[in-house]
Amino acid sequence: MPALCFGPNCHENCGKMSTVPDRERDASTSVLDPETTHEGGADTCGPHIRCPLCRRKPREHSRWCCTCKHVWNTFDTGGVCPACLTHWSEPQCLTCRQWSAHSAWYAER
């Protein structure tokens, strides 16, 4: 299964995915079928999503770029690209830059 990785551009040859810097993000990007909730105005993906290694929460505006070039928040779709339906099994944390299973990011309250 593919892994999501952190970097300024999509990786064309490694089969991995990267985050997209704010300055390169398309303002028209939409998210399909969000699976997380937005709690009390906090700017995070949701109260139950955090890196299993460093415990940092990704921001609501964090974006990843699929190898098909679609840009979206991987945690809004459980790791599935809405454009090509590729399932990304391991995102890379934007803070500690370590890879973890996508399912490990969904913490119990």
Short mmCIF file of C-alpha atoms in Angstrom, two decimals:
data_model
loop_
_atom_site.label_atom_id
_atom_site.label_comp_id
_atom_site.label_asym_id
_atom_site.label_seq_id
_atom_site.Cartn_x
_atom_site.Cartn_y
_atom_site.Cartn_z
CA MET A 1 0.00 0.00 0.00
CA PRO A 2 1.21 3.54 -0.68
CA ALA A 3 2.50 5.84 2.03
CA LEU A 4 1.86 9.56 2.42
CA CYS A 5 5.02 11.60 2.75
CA PHE A 6 5.88 15.15 3.62
CA GLY A 7 7.53 17.47 1.13
CA PRO A 8 6.92 20.58 -0.95
CA ASN A 9 5.91 18.71 -4.13
CA CYS A 10 4.23 15.50 -5.14
CA HIS A 11 6.65 12.65 -5.62
CA GLU A 12 6.25 11.49 -9.19
CA ASN A 13 8.49 8.43 -9.11
CA CYS A 14 8.37 7.00 -5.59
CA GLY A 15 4.65 6.28 -5.33
CA LYS A 16 4.39 8.41 -2.21
CA MET A 17 2.34 11.47 -1.48
CA SER A 18 3.37 14.85 -0.14
CA THR A 19 1.84 17.73 1.74
CA VAL A 20 1.09 20.90 -0.16
CA PRO A 21 2.42 24.24 1.16
CA ASP A 22 -0.25 26.88 1.83
CA ARG A 23 1.06 29.11 -0.94
CA GLU A 24 0.53 26.37 -3.57
CA ARG A 25 -2.89 25.21 -2.44
CA ASP A 26 -5.81 25.68 -4.81
CA ALA A 27 -8.49 27.62 -2.94
CA SER A 28 -11.16 25.70 -4.85
CA THR A 29 -10.12 22.33 -3.42
CA SER A 30 -13.13 20.63 -1.90
CA VAL A 31 -13.38 17.73 0.51
CA LEU A 32 -15.78 14.88 -0.09
CA ASP A 33 -17.62 13.10 2.70
CA PRO A 34 -15.71 14.41 5.73
CA GLU A 35 -15.34 11.85 8.51
CA THR A 36 -14.14 14.17 11.28
CA THR A 37 -15.78 16.92 13.27
CA HIS A 38 -14.65 20.46 13.87
CA GLU A 39 -14.65 21.15 17.61
CA GLY A 40 -15.15 24.57 19.13
CA GLY A 41 -13.45 26.62 16.44
CA ALA A 42 -10.08 24.90 16.90
CA ASP A 43 -8.06 24.81 13.71
CA THR A 44 -7.41 21.07 13.67
CA CYS A 45 -8.70 18.12 11.68
CA GLY A 46 -10.74 16.89 14.59
CA PRO A 47 -10.49 16.08 18.27
CA HIS A 48 -9.59 12.42 17.72
CA ILE A 49 -6.89 12.73 15.04
CA ARG A 50 -3.25 13.03 16.04
CA CYS A 51 0.17 11.59 15.24
CA PRO A 52 0.59 8.37 17.22
CA LEU A 53 4.30 9.15 17.70
CA CYS A 54 4.51 12.84 18.68
CA ARG A 55 0.78 13.35 19.50
CA ARG A 56 0.49 16.53 17.36
CA LYS A 57 -2.81 17.20 15.62
CA PRO A 58 -2.77 18.10 11.92
CA ARG A 59 -4.41 21.39 11.04
CA GLU A 60 -7.76 21.54 9.28
CA HIS A 61 -6.06 23.30 6.36
CA SER A 62 -3.27 20.67 6.02
CA ARG A 63 -3.31 19.14 2.56
CA TRP A 64 -1.68 16.19 0.82
CA CYS A 65 -1.17 15.74 -2.89
CA CYS A 66 -1.90 12.36 -4.46
CA THR A 67 0.19 10.98 -7.31
CA CYS A 68 -2.83 11.82 -9.50
CA LYS A 69 -2.22 15.48 -8.42
CA HIS A 70 -5.49 15.84 -6.48
CA VAL A 71 -5.06 17.95 -3.31
CA TRP A 72 -7.07 17.25 -0.16
CA ASN A 73 -6.90 16.57 3.59
CA THR A 74 -6.24 12.84 3.90
CA PHE A 75 -7.99 12.67 7.27
CA ASP A 76 -11.26 13.94 5.81
CA THR A 77 -11.53 10.76 3.72
CA GLY A 78 -9.75 8.15 5.83
CA GLY A 79 -6.75 8.10 3.50
CA VAL A 80 -8.66 7.63 0.24
CA CYS A 81 -8.02 10.09 -2.60
CA PRO A 82 -11.43 11.41 -3.70
CA ALA A 83 -10.22 11.82 -7.29
CA CYS A 84 -8.68 8.42 -8.10
CA LEU A 85 -9.74 6.34 -5.04
CA THR A 86 -6.16 5.34 -4.18
CA HIS A 87 -5.99 4.25 -0.54
CA TRP A 88 -3.01 5.78 1.26
CA SER A 89 -2.06 3.60 4.22
CA GLU A 90 0.65 5.68 5.94
CA PRO A 91 0.66 9.48 6.22
CA GLN A 92 3.80 11.25 7.34
CA CYS A 93 3.45 13.63 10.28
CA LEU A 94 4.03 17.27 9.42
CA THR A 95 5.71 17.84 12.79
CA CYS A 96 7.94 14.83 13.51
CA ARG A 97 8.09 13.66 9.86
CA GLN A 98 7.67 10.01 10.84
CA TRP A 99 5.37 7.54 9.06
CA SER A 100 2.56 5.76 10.91
CA ALA A 101 -0.37 3.63 9.85
CA HIS A 102 -3.33 5.81 8.91
CA SER A 103 -5.53 3.89 11.35
CA ALA A 104 -3.14 4.70 14.23
CA TRP A 105 -3.89 8.43 13.87
CA TYR A 106 -7.51 7.99 15.05
CA ALA A 107 -7.16 8.14 18.84
CA GLU A 108 -9.72 7.17 21.43
CA ARG A 109 -11.03 10.03 23.51
#
